[in-house]
PDB file of C-alpha atoms in Angstrom:
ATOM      1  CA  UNK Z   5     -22.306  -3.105   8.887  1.00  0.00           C
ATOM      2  CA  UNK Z   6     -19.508  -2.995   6.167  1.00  0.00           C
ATOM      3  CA  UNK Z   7     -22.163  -3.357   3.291  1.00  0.00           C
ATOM      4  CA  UNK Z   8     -23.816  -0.772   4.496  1.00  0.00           C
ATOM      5  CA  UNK Z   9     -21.278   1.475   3.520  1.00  0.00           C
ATOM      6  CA  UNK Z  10     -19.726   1.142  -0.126  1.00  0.00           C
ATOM      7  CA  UNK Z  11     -16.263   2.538   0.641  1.00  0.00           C
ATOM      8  CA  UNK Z  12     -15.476   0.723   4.035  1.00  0.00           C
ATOM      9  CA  UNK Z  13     -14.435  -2.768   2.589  1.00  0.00           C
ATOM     10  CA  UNK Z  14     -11.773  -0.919   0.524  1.00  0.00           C
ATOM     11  CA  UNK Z  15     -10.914   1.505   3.057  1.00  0.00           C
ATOM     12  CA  UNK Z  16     -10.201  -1.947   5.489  1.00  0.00           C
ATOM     13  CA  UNK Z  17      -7.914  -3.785   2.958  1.00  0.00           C
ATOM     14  CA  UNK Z  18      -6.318  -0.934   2.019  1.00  0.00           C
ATOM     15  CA  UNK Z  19      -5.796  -0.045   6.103  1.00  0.00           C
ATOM     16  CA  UNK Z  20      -4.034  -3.260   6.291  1.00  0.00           C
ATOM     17  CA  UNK Z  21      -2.041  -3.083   3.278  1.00  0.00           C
ATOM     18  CA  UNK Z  22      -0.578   0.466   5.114  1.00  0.00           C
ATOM     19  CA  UNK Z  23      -0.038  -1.555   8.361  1.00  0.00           C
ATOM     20  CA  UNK Z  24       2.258  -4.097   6.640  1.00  0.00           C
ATOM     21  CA  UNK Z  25       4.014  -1.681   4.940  1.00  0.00           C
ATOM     22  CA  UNK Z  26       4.764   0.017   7.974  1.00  0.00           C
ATOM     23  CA  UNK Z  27       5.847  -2.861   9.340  1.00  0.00           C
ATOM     24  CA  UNK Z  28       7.918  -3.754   6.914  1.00  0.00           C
ATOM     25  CA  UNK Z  29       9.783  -0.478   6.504  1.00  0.00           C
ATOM     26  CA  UNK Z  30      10.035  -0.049  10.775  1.00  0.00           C
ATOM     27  CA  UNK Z  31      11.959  -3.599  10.959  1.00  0.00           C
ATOM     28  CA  UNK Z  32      15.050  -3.236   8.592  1.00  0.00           C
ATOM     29  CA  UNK Z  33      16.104  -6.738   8.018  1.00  0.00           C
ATOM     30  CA  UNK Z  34      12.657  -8.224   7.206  1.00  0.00           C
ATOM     31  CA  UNK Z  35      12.925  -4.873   4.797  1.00  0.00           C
ATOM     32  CA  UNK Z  36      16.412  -5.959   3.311  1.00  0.00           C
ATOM     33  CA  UNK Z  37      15.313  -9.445   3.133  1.00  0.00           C
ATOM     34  CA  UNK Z  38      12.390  -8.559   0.985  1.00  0.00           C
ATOM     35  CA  UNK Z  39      13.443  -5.698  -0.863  1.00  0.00           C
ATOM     36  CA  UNK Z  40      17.171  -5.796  -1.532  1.00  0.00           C
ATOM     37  CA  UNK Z  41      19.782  -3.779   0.193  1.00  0.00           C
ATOM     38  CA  UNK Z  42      20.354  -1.055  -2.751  1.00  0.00           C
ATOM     39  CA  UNK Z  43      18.484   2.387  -2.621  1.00  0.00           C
ATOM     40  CA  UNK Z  44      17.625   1.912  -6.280  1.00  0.00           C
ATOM     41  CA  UNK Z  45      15.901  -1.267  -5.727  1.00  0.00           C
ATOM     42  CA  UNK Z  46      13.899   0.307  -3.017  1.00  0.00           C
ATOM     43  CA  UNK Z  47      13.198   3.360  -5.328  1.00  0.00           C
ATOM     44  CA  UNK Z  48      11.922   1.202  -7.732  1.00  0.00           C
ATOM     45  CA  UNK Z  49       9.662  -0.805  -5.524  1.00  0.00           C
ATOM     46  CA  UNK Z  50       7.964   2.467  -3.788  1.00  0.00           C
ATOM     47  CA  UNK Z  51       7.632   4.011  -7.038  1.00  0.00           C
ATOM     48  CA  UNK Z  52       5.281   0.589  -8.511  1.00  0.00           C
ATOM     49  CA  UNK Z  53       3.579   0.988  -5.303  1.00  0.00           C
ATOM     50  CA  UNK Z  54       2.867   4.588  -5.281  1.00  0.00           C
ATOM     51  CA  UNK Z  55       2.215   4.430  -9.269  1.00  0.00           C
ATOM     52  CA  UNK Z  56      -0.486   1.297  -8.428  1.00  0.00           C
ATOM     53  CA  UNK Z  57      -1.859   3.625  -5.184  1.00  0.00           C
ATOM     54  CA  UNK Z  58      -2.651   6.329  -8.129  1.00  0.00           C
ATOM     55  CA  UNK Z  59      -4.130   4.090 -10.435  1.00  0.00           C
ATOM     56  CA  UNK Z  60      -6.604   3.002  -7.943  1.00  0.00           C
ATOM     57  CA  UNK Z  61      -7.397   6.618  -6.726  1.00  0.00           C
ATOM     58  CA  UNK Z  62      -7.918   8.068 -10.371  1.00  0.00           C
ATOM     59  CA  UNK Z  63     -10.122   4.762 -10.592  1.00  0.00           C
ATOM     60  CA  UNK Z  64     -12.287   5.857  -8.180  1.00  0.00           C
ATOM     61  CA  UNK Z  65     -12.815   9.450  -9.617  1.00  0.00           C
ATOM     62  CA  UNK Z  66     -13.560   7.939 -12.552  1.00  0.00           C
ATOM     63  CA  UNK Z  67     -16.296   5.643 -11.464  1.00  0.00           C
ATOM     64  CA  UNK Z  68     -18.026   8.351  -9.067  1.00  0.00           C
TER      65      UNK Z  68
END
């Protein structure tokens, strides 16, 4: 059933990418253990993400 559909294996790994990261930010010391207790650190670290998130989506509007 997911190779029926080309978008749903990416739409699953991404899904479970979001999950962890919601994790991650609800509990805040496996947050500070992983990510440093300074805002800039954390600015820095959601930035790469959200700058890696684009490059994927501009990607895919590329390639369709």
């Amino acid at each position: 059933m997911i190779g029926k559909y080309p978008g749903v294996p990416a739409l699953l790994a991404w899904g479970v990418v979001l999950v962890v990261a919601v994790l991650l930010c609800h509990n805040a010391e496996s947050r500070d253990y992983l990510l440093g207790h300074g805002k800039a650190l954390s600015m820095v670290s959601l930035g790469l993400l959200l700058l890696v998130l684009t490059m994927i989506v501009v990607s895919w509007s590329v390639t369709y």
